[in-house]
Amino acid sequence: MISAAAGIRMSIRRMSQLCFLVGSIFTLTIALSDNVWYLLNLAVQSFGYYVQFFIGSSTFTAAFLQEGKDTGLYTKDEINWMHHNTVFYWGWWLGWASMVSLFSARLSKGRTIKNVIHLQFFIPMIALFVWFSITGGLAIDMQNRAIAGNITCGMDKAARKMMNVEPWVQRLGCANETYKQFFIIAEKYDDIKVFLQVLGLIITLMYFITSFDSAALVMGIISSNGDERPPLLQRMFWCITIGAVTSILLIYEEKVGRSEVSSFVILAGLPFALLLCFSAISIWRLLKLEPYWRYDTVKHWRMLYGNIKSGRLLKDVLIATLAPWYYLGQIAIREGKKTKQTDQHPNRFFKYFQFALPFYLWIFLLFLHIGFNYVNYIGWTFFIGFVILASRLRTGLRHQHGIQGNVIEDIAILVIYPFTVVQMNEQIAVREPNH
């Protein structure tokens, strides 16, 4: 709390530098205390493996393992690996995405894009690669020695001595808690093992503190409508809140197990995965416009940020939620025309009906799933059809008003159809395209 209250320059910056220094001391100490040539060879080999299998590893989803879970061809560990490790790791970082991105943007103010890429992507990536090569390499070496020596859980020192196995060799899977595996690695270094274990505990606590500091600052910025220096009370409030939530999750994990908490983390990160995709597109477009950027010359939607600031807009959103065909039909009738008159259109009924039919079939079939299996999937098929039909109107509106975009974006944004339909309706509410 004190660190977050002191701000970026006075505390968060210094704490981060201290974390990096202590982490470097720990990493270099265990690296120099062990077989350096083994670790160097492992780093080179891991880098080559990573480059060679980058695409395959990045797109691996364990499809056959998950589909064949009831066939008996695969073990439980093989089937659950993707969910318990890879997907959880993705979800964890996606959950932090919003806070990390805002914090990085706050630190990067005044720097070039090249500086940001070098300092916030490449250098941290190299540091993580070195960390995992050393700590992960030592853990794998210990596990391999335990397997080769037929070490079992709970084996006493006398049995180890008879088998001519060093006392520090252990199966990491025997640790009843995952976090203990990190400290077991230090058992190898007799005279300095206590120093390394204490240093490892300090590193863990310090990184928690810096993470909470950054999160509290970002949450304060968000809750104060973008103020780069949020009030002190807000930062203290978010420090207490984040600490309390963390404590509750730790207690909850002890009672129900890690899988429940992991599922929660993945679920929380899913919305940010979608936002990251849209953010990537936005950054690409801004970079293309940047050399000759003038915001007032770029055509955009009249309702761009979706601020529902009137009772009329709230009513429109409610109508669009329950009856989107009402506005879509009007848009379809006026498509390509400058007049607002819709009553005399010869196919007026069909213009409304083509959107109402798939929309209500979707809802009806979802409810019908209560008594009939798989019927809901037919309903989702109708919803996809509804989205594609509506996206055609949005594409036409973009072309008519000269707004940049593409068909895929039109389809994707219509998944949140109530807001998108209202945006489209607001666009045709004026005679001339909005600039």
Short mmCIF file of C-alpha atoms in Angstrom, two decimals, residues 16-419:
data_model
loop_
_atom_site.label_atom_id
_atom_site.label_comp_id
_atom_site.label_asym_id
_atom_site.label_seq_id
_atom_site.Cartn_x
_atom_site.Cartn_y
_atom_site.Cartn_z
CA SER A 16 10.86 -2.96 -9.96
CA GLN A 17 14.58 -2.24 -10.29
CA LEU A 18 15.22 -3.92 -6.93
CA CYS A 19 13.18 -6.96 -8.03
CA PHE A 20 15.22 -7.30 -11.19
CA LEU A 21 18.48 -6.96 -9.23
CA VAL A 22 17.55 -9.59 -6.62
CA GLY A 23 16.23 -11.94 -9.31
CA SER A 24 19.46 -11.57 -11.27
CA ILE A 25 21.53 -12.37 -8.16
CA PHE A 26 19.48 -15.52 -7.52
CA THR A 27 19.63 -16.67 -11.15
CA LEU A 28 23.36 -16.07 -11.60
CA THR A 29 24.18 -17.69 -8.25
CA ILE A 30 22.47 -21.01 -9.01
CA ALA A 31 23.78 -20.94 -12.60
CA LEU A 32 27.41 -20.46 -11.55
CA SER A 33 27.03 -22.98 -8.71
CA ASP A 34 25.96 -25.71 -11.14
CA ASN A 35 27.15 -27.11 -14.46
CA VAL A 36 27.44 -23.95 -16.56
CA TRP A 37 28.18 -25.83 -19.79
CA TYR A 38 24.99 -27.88 -19.37
CA LEU A 39 22.92 -24.71 -18.93
CA LEU A 40 24.55 -22.99 -21.93
CA ASN A 41 23.97 -26.04 -24.12
CA LEU A 42 20.37 -26.22 -22.91
CA ALA A 43 19.78 -22.55 -23.70
CA VAL A 44 21.11 -22.94 -27.27
CA GLN A 45 19.16 -26.16 -27.79
CA SER A 46 15.94 -24.66 -26.39
CA PHE A 47 16.27 -21.59 -28.62
CA GLY A 48 16.70 -23.76 -31.71
CA TYR A 49 13.76 -25.96 -30.70
CA TYR A 50 11.60 -22.89 -30.07
CA VAL A 51 12.40 -21.41 -33.50
CA GLN A 52 11.94 -24.74 -35.30
CA PHE A 53 8.58 -25.59 -33.73
CA PHE A 54 7.24 -22.08 -33.15
CA ILE A 55 4.27 -22.36 -35.52
CA GLY A 56 3.43 -25.94 -34.58
CA SER A 57 3.64 -25.30 -30.84
CA SER A 58 1.68 -22.05 -31.11
CA THR A 59 -1.19 -23.73 -32.96
CA PHE A 60 -1.20 -27.01 -31.02
CA THR A 61 -4.58 -27.50 -29.30
CA ALA A 62 -4.47 -31.23 -28.34
CA ALA A 63 -7.57 -31.89 -30.44
CA PHE A 64 -7.07 -35.67 -30.72
CA LEU A 65 -6.23 -35.98 -27.03
CA GLN A 66 -9.37 -34.18 -25.92
CA GLU A 67 -11.64 -36.01 -28.37
CA GLY A 68 -10.16 -39.39 -27.44
CA LYS A 69 -10.46 -38.98 -23.68
CA ASP A 70 -13.04 -41.80 -23.45
CA THR A 71 -11.18 -44.25 -25.70
CA GLY A 72 -8.48 -45.23 -23.21
CA LEU A 73 -5.71 -44.45 -25.71
CA TYR A 74 -4.31 -41.58 -23.65
CA THR A 75 -3.50 -41.08 -19.99
CA LYS A 76 -5.30 -38.55 -17.81
CA ASP A 77 -2.19 -36.38 -17.58
CA GLU A 78 -1.87 -36.23 -21.38
CA ILE A 79 -5.52 -35.25 -21.77
CA ASN A 80 -5.45 -32.56 -19.05
CA TRP A 81 -2.09 -31.04 -20.00
CA MET A 82 -3.51 -28.46 -22.39
CA HIS A 83 -6.15 -27.27 -19.93
CA HIS A 84 -4.09 -27.31 -16.73
CA ASN A 85 -0.93 -25.81 -18.21
CA THR A 86 -1.14 -24.07 -21.57
CA VAL A 87 -4.70 -22.73 -21.47
CA PHE A 88 -4.30 -21.68 -17.83
CA TYR A 89 -1.08 -19.84 -18.68
CA TRP A 90 -2.79 -18.04 -21.58
CA GLY A 91 -5.79 -17.18 -19.42
CA TRP A 92 -3.54 -15.88 -16.66
CA TRP A 93 -1.77 -13.44 -18.98
CA LEU A 94 -5.00 -12.44 -20.71
CA GLY A 95 -6.47 -11.65 -17.31
CA TRP A 96 -3.54 -9.29 -16.70
CA ALA A 97 -3.66 -7.88 -20.23
CA SER A 98 -5.74 -4.78 -19.49
CA MET A 99 -3.65 -3.73 -16.48
CA VAL A 100 -0.28 -4.53 -18.06
CA SER A 101 -1.15 -2.67 -21.26
CA LEU A 102 -2.30 0.49 -19.47
CA PHE A 103 0.71 0.41 -17.15
CA SER A 104 3.06 -0.05 -20.12
CA ALA A 105 1.37 2.82 -21.95
CA ARG A 106 1.78 5.01 -18.87
CA LEU A 107 5.51 4.22 -18.70
CA SER A 108 5.99 4.58 -22.47
CA LYS A 109 4.67 8.11 -22.73
CA GLY A 110 7.12 10.20 -24.77
CA ARG A 111 8.94 7.20 -26.24
CA THR A 112 8.92 5.94 -29.82
CA ILE A 113 7.28 2.71 -30.97
CA LYS A 114 10.76 1.30 -31.59
CA ASN A 115 11.71 2.00 -27.97
CA VAL A 116 8.56 0.27 -26.72
CA ILE A 117 9.18 -2.84 -28.84
CA HIS A 118 12.82 -3.10 -27.74
CA LEU A 119 12.36 -2.29 -24.05
CA GLN A 120 9.01 -3.95 -23.36
CA PHE A 121 9.02 -6.93 -25.71
CA PHE A 122 12.50 -8.11 -26.64
CA ILE A 123 14.41 -7.43 -23.42
CA PRO A 124 11.77 -8.98 -21.10
CA MET A 125 11.47 -11.93 -23.48
CA ILE A 126 15.24 -12.53 -23.32
CA ALA A 127 15.18 -12.22 -19.51
CA LEU A 128 12.35 -14.77 -19.27
CA PHE A 129 14.17 -17.10 -21.65
CA VAL A 130 17.31 -17.01 -19.48
CA TRP A 131 15.25 -17.54 -16.30
CA PHE A 132 13.38 -20.57 -17.63
CA SER A 133 16.51 -22.04 -19.20
CA ILE A 134 18.31 -21.99 -15.84
CA THR A 135 15.59 -22.82 -13.31
CA GLY A 136 13.71 -25.13 -15.67
CA GLY A 137 16.92 -26.82 -16.79
CA LEU A 138 17.99 -27.52 -13.20
CA ALA A 139 14.54 -28.89 -12.35
CA ILE A 140 14.59 -31.23 -15.38
CA ASP A 141 18.10 -32.38 -14.47
CA MET A 142 17.00 -33.22 -10.92
CA GLN A 143 13.93 -35.09 -12.18
CA ASN A 144 16.01 -37.09 -14.68
CA ARG A 145 18.48 -38.05 -11.94
CA ALA A 146 15.60 -39.17 -9.70
CA ILE A 147 14.12 -41.32 -12.47
CA ALA A 148 17.51 -42.86 -13.31
CA GLY A 149 18.13 -43.66 -9.63
CA ASN A 150 14.65 -45.17 -9.10
CA ILE A 151 13.93 -42.62 -6.37
CA THR A 152 10.45 -42.90 -4.88
CA CYS A 153 8.46 -40.53 -2.70
CA GLY A 154 9.35 -40.77 0.99
CA MET A 155 12.62 -42.69 0.47
CA ASP A 156 14.86 -42.27 3.54
CA LYS A 157 18.58 -41.39 3.58
CA ALA A 158 19.70 -44.97 4.31
CA ALA A 159 17.99 -46.29 1.21
CA ARG A 160 19.48 -43.48 -0.87
CA LYS A 161 22.96 -44.27 0.44
CA MET A 162 22.59 -47.95 -0.45
CA MET A 163 21.57 -46.96 -3.98
CA ASN A 164 24.49 -44.50 -4.20
CA VAL A 165 22.19 -41.53 -4.88
CA GLU A 166 22.91 -38.00 -3.64
CA PRO A 167 20.59 -36.91 -0.78
CA TRP A 168 19.42 -33.80 -2.65
CA VAL A 169 17.99 -35.75 -5.60
CA GLN A 170 14.18 -35.79 -5.38
CA ARG A 171 11.22 -36.38 -7.62
CA LEU A 172 9.64 -32.95 -7.93
CA GLY A 173 6.24 -34.54 -8.37
CA CYS A 174 6.46 -35.84 -4.79
CA ALA A 175 6.05 -32.31 -3.42
CA ASN A 176 2.53 -32.03 -2.02
CA GLU A 177 2.38 -28.37 -3.08
CA THR A 178 3.49 -27.07 -6.47
CA TYR A 179 5.23 -24.00 -5.08
CA LYS A 180 7.58 -26.20 -3.00
CA GLN A 181 9.22 -27.51 -6.18
CA PHE A 182 10.85 -24.11 -6.68
CA PHE A 183 12.55 -24.29 -3.27
CA ILE A 184 13.51 -27.98 -3.63
CA ILE A 185 15.93 -27.02 -6.42
CA ALA A 186 18.05 -25.09 -3.88
CA GLU A 187 18.54 -28.26 -1.79
CA LYS A 188 21.37 -29.21 -4.15
CA TYR A 189 23.63 -26.41 -2.91
CA ASP A 190 24.36 -27.46 0.68
CA ASP A 191 26.20 -24.49 2.17
CA ILE A 192 24.09 -21.79 0.52
CA LYS A 193 20.74 -23.55 0.23
CA VAL A 194 19.20 -21.56 3.11
CA PHE A 195 20.42 -18.31 1.55
CA LEU A 196 18.93 -19.27 -1.83
CA GLN A 197 15.60 -20.35 -0.32
CA VAL A 198 15.29 -17.11 1.64
CA LEU A 199 16.26 -15.15 -1.47
CA GLY A 200 13.64 -17.05 -3.47
CA LEU A 201 10.99 -16.18 -0.89
CA ILE A 202 12.01 -12.51 -1.01
CA ILE A 203 11.79 -12.53 -4.82
CA THR A 204 8.29 -14.02 -4.67
CA LEU A 205 7.07 -11.41 -2.18
CA MET A 206 8.68 -8.51 -4.06
CA TYR A 207 7.15 -9.51 -7.38
CA PHE A 208 3.75 -9.79 -5.72
CA ILE A 209 4.19 -6.28 -4.31
CA THR A 210 5.22 -4.76 -7.66
CA SER A 211 2.34 -6.54 -9.42
CA PHE A 212 -0.16 -5.22 -6.88
CA ASP A 213 1.35 -1.72 -7.14
CA SER A 214 0.92 -1.70 -10.91
CA ALA A 215 -2.59 -3.16 -10.70
CA ALA A 216 -3.66 -0.62 -8.06
CA LEU A 217 -2.32 2.26 -10.16
CA VAL A 218 -4.10 1.06 -13.30
CA MET A 219 -7.39 0.41 -11.49
CA GLY A 220 -7.10 3.89 -10.01
CA ILE A 221 -6.61 5.39 -13.49
CA ILE A 222 -9.64 3.52 -14.83
CA SER A 223 -11.89 4.41 -11.89
CA SER A 224 -10.91 8.10 -12.10
CA ASN A 225 -11.85 8.39 -15.80
CA GLY A 226 -8.31 8.24 -17.14
CA ASP A 227 -6.56 10.55 -14.67
CA GLU A 228 -2.85 9.65 -14.88
CA ARG A 229 -2.42 10.61 -11.22
CA PRO A 230 -5.40 9.03 -9.47
CA PRO A 231 -6.24 10.18 -5.92
CA LEU A 232 -4.33 8.58 -3.06
CA LEU A 233 -7.48 7.16 -1.44
CA GLN A 234 -8.41 5.37 -4.67
CA ARG A 235 -5.00 3.73 -4.95
CA MET A 236 -5.15 2.62 -1.31
CA PHE A 237 -8.66 1.27 -1.83
CA TRP A 238 -7.56 -0.83 -4.80
CA CYS A 239 -4.51 -2.12 -2.90
CA ILE A 240 -6.76 -3.35 -0.09
CA THR A 241 -9.32 -4.77 -2.53
CA ILE A 242 -6.76 -6.66 -4.64
CA GLY A 243 -5.07 -8.03 -1.52
CA ALA A 244 -8.42 -9.16 -0.10
CA VAL A 245 -9.48 -10.86 -3.34
CA THR A 246 -6.12 -12.63 -3.56
CA SER A 247 -6.44 -13.90 0.01
CA ILE A 248 -9.97 -15.14 -0.65
CA LEU A 249 -8.88 -17.00 -3.79
CA LEU A 250 -5.98 -18.64 -1.93
CA ILE A 251 -8.32 -19.83 0.83
CA TYR A 252 -10.88 -20.95 -1.75
CA GLU A 253 -8.19 -22.87 -3.66
CA GLU A 254 -7.25 -24.82 -0.53
CA LYS A 255 -10.86 -25.93 -0.09
CA VAL A 256 -11.93 -26.73 -3.66
CA GLY A 257 -8.62 -27.28 -5.48
CA ARG A 258 -6.67 -25.46 -8.14
CA SER A 259 -8.90 -26.51 -11.05
CA GLU A 260 -11.80 -24.31 -9.90
CA VAL A 261 -9.58 -21.24 -9.56
CA SER A 262 -7.91 -22.02 -12.90
CA SER A 263 -11.31 -22.17 -14.60
CA PHE A 264 -12.20 -18.80 -13.07
CA VAL A 265 -8.95 -17.25 -14.36
CA ILE A 266 -9.54 -18.61 -17.87
CA LEU A 267 -13.14 -17.38 -17.88
CA ALA A 268 -12.05 -13.91 -16.72
CA GLY A 269 -9.41 -13.72 -19.45
CA LEU A 270 -11.71 -14.69 -22.32
CA PRO A 271 -13.31 -11.23 -22.86
CA PHE A 272 -9.86 -9.64 -22.97
CA ALA A 273 -8.79 -12.15 -25.63
CA LEU A 274 -11.47 -10.70 -27.91
CA LEU A 275 -10.51 -7.14 -26.99
CA LEU A 276 -6.85 -7.88 -27.75
CA CYS A 277 -7.80 -8.97 -31.26
CA PHE A 278 -9.66 -5.71 -31.87
CA SER A 279 -6.82 -3.73 -30.27
CA ALA A 280 -4.29 -5.33 -32.62
CA ILE A 281 -6.39 -4.24 -35.62
CA SER A 282 -6.73 -0.72 -34.19
CA ILE A 283 -2.98 -0.36 -33.67
CA TRP A 284 -2.28 -1.55 -37.22
CA ARG A 285 -4.67 1.03 -38.66
CA LEU A 286 -3.32 3.83 -36.51
CA LEU A 287 0.22 3.03 -37.63
CA LYS A 288 -0.87 3.17 -41.27
CA LEU A 289 -2.51 6.55 -40.71
CA GLU A 290 0.21 8.00 -38.47
CA PRO A 291 2.49 9.59 -41.15
CA TYR A 292 -0.33 11.83 -42.43
CA TRP A 293 -2.64 11.70 -39.43
CA ARG A 294 -5.48 14.21 -39.12
CA TYR A 295 -8.41 12.96 -37.08
CA ASP A 296 -10.90 15.45 -38.53
CA THR A 297 -10.38 14.05 -42.05
CA VAL A 298 -11.10 10.44 -41.07
CA LYS A 299 -14.71 9.38 -41.46
CA HIS A 300 -16.12 7.40 -38.56
CA TRP A 301 -19.37 6.22 -37.05
CA ARG A 302 -21.63 8.88 -35.60
CA MET A 303 -22.00 6.78 -32.43
CA LEU A 304 -18.38 5.74 -32.02
CA TYR A 305 -17.88 5.13 -28.31
CA GLY A 306 -21.37 3.91 -27.44
CA ASN A 307 -21.98 6.29 -24.54
CA ILE A 308 -25.64 5.79 -23.58
CA LYS A 309 -26.21 9.30 -22.27
CA SER A 310 -29.95 9.72 -22.84
CA GLY A 311 -33.19 7.92 -22.14
CA ARG A 312 -33.86 7.65 -25.86
CA LEU A 313 -30.66 5.72 -26.50
CA LEU A 314 -31.38 3.43 -23.55
CA LYS A 315 -34.83 2.75 -25.01
CA ASP A 316 -33.26 2.03 -28.41
CA VAL A 317 -30.83 -0.47 -26.85
CA LEU A 318 -33.68 -2.29 -25.08
CA ILE A 319 -35.71 -2.46 -28.31
CA ALA A 320 -32.66 -3.65 -30.26
CA THR A 321 -32.09 -6.38 -27.66
CA LEU A 322 -35.60 -7.83 -27.94
CA ALA A 323 -36.53 -6.81 -31.51
CA PRO A 324 -33.43 -5.93 -33.56
CA TRP A 325 -35.42 -6.57 -36.74
CA TYR A 326 -37.34 -3.32 -36.11
CA TYR A 327 -34.28 -1.15 -36.77
CA LEU A 328 -32.62 -3.52 -39.24
CA GLY A 329 -35.76 -3.52 -41.37
CA GLN A 330 -35.79 0.27 -41.46
CA ILE A 331 -32.12 0.33 -42.41
CA ALA A 332 -32.70 -2.25 -45.16
CA ILE A 333 -35.57 -0.19 -46.61
CA ARG A 334 -33.52 3.01 -46.62
CA GLU A 335 -30.40 1.26 -47.92
CA GLY A 336 -28.77 3.34 -50.64
CA LYS A 337 -31.47 6.02 -50.41
CA LYS A 338 -31.35 9.55 -49.07
CA THR A 339 -35.01 9.75 -48.10
CA LYS A 340 -36.27 8.80 -44.68
CA GLN A 341 -39.66 7.60 -45.98
CA THR A 342 -40.13 3.86 -45.45
CA ASP A 343 -43.91 3.42 -45.65
CA GLN A 344 -44.15 3.15 -49.46
CA HIS A 345 -41.52 0.44 -49.97
CA PRO A 346 -43.10 -2.49 -51.91
CA ASN A 347 -41.22 -5.20 -49.95
CA ARG A 348 -41.55 -3.53 -46.57
CA PHE A 349 -42.88 -6.64 -44.78
CA PHE A 350 -40.13 -8.89 -46.16
CA LYS A 351 -37.41 -6.43 -45.11
CA TYR A 352 -38.49 -6.85 -41.49
CA PHE A 353 -39.33 -10.56 -41.73
CA GLN A 354 -35.90 -11.65 -43.04
CA PHE A 355 -34.31 -10.51 -39.78
CA ALA A 356 -37.13 -11.43 -37.38
CA LEU A 357 -37.38 -15.07 -38.52
CA PRO A 358 -33.80 -16.26 -37.77
CA PHE A 359 -33.63 -14.14 -34.60
CA TYR A 360 -36.74 -15.61 -32.96
CA LEU A 361 -35.97 -19.12 -34.24
CA TRP A 362 -32.66 -18.83 -32.41
CA ILE A 363 -34.38 -17.96 -29.11
CA PHE A 364 -37.16 -20.55 -29.60
CA LEU A 365 -34.74 -23.40 -30.30
CA LEU A 366 -32.59 -22.45 -27.30
CA PHE A 367 -35.62 -22.89 -25.04
CA LEU A 368 -36.61 -26.08 -26.89
CA HIS A 369 -33.29 -27.58 -25.82
CA ILE A 370 -34.85 -28.20 -22.40
CA GLY A 371 -36.71 -31.19 -23.86
CA PHE A 372 -34.71 -32.07 -26.99
CA ASN A 373 -30.99 -32.69 -27.31
CA TYR A 374 -28.87 -30.84 -29.91
CA VAL A 375 -31.77 -28.59 -30.97
CA ASN A 376 -29.96 -25.60 -29.50
CA TYR A 377 -27.16 -26.00 -32.07
CA ILE A 378 -29.68 -25.50 -34.85
CA GLY A 379 -30.67 -22.34 -33.02
CA TRP A 380 -27.08 -21.08 -32.94
CA THR A 381 -26.91 -21.75 -36.68
CA PHE A 382 -29.88 -19.42 -37.16
CA PHE A 383 -28.16 -16.81 -34.97
CA ILE A 384 -25.06 -16.96 -37.17
CA GLY A 385 -27.32 -16.50 -40.19
CA PHE A 386 -28.94 -13.50 -38.50
CA VAL A 387 -25.51 -11.98 -37.81
CA ILE A 388 -24.37 -12.48 -41.41
CA LEU A 389 -27.57 -10.91 -42.77
CA ALA A 390 -27.19 -7.91 -40.48
CA SER A 391 -23.49 -7.58 -41.32
CA ARG A 392 -24.41 -7.07 -44.97
CA LEU A 393 -26.31 -3.94 -43.95
CA ARG A 394 -23.40 -2.70 -41.87
CA THR A 395 -21.01 -3.23 -44.77
CA GLY A 396 -23.33 -1.22 -47.02
CA LEU A 397 -23.51 1.59 -44.47
CA ARG A 398 -19.72 1.71 -44.23
CA HIS A 399 -19.35 1.99 -47.98
CA GLN A 400 -22.07 4.62 -48.19
CA HIS A 401 -20.44 6.79 -45.51
CA GLY A 402 -16.81 6.05 -46.42
CA ILE A 403 -15.96 4.41 -43.08
CA GLN A 404 -13.00 2.03 -43.08
CA GLY A 405 -13.40 -1.60 -42.06
CA ASN A 406 -14.03 -5.03 -43.58
CA VAL A 407 -16.65 -7.77 -43.72
CA ILE A 408 -15.02 -9.91 -41.01
CA GLU A 409 -15.12 -7.00 -38.55
CA ASP A 410 -18.76 -6.33 -39.42
CA ILE A 411 -19.66 -9.94 -38.64
CA ALA A 412 -17.61 -10.01 -35.42
CA ILE A 413 -19.03 -6.78 -33.99
CA LEU A 414 -22.61 -7.92 -34.59
CA VAL A 415 -22.17 -10.63 -31.97
CA ILE A 416 -23.02 -7.80 -29.55
CA TYR A 417 -25.96 -6.98 -31.78
CA PRO A 418 -27.97 -4.62 -29.48
CA PHE A 419 -25.25 -1.95 -29.44
#
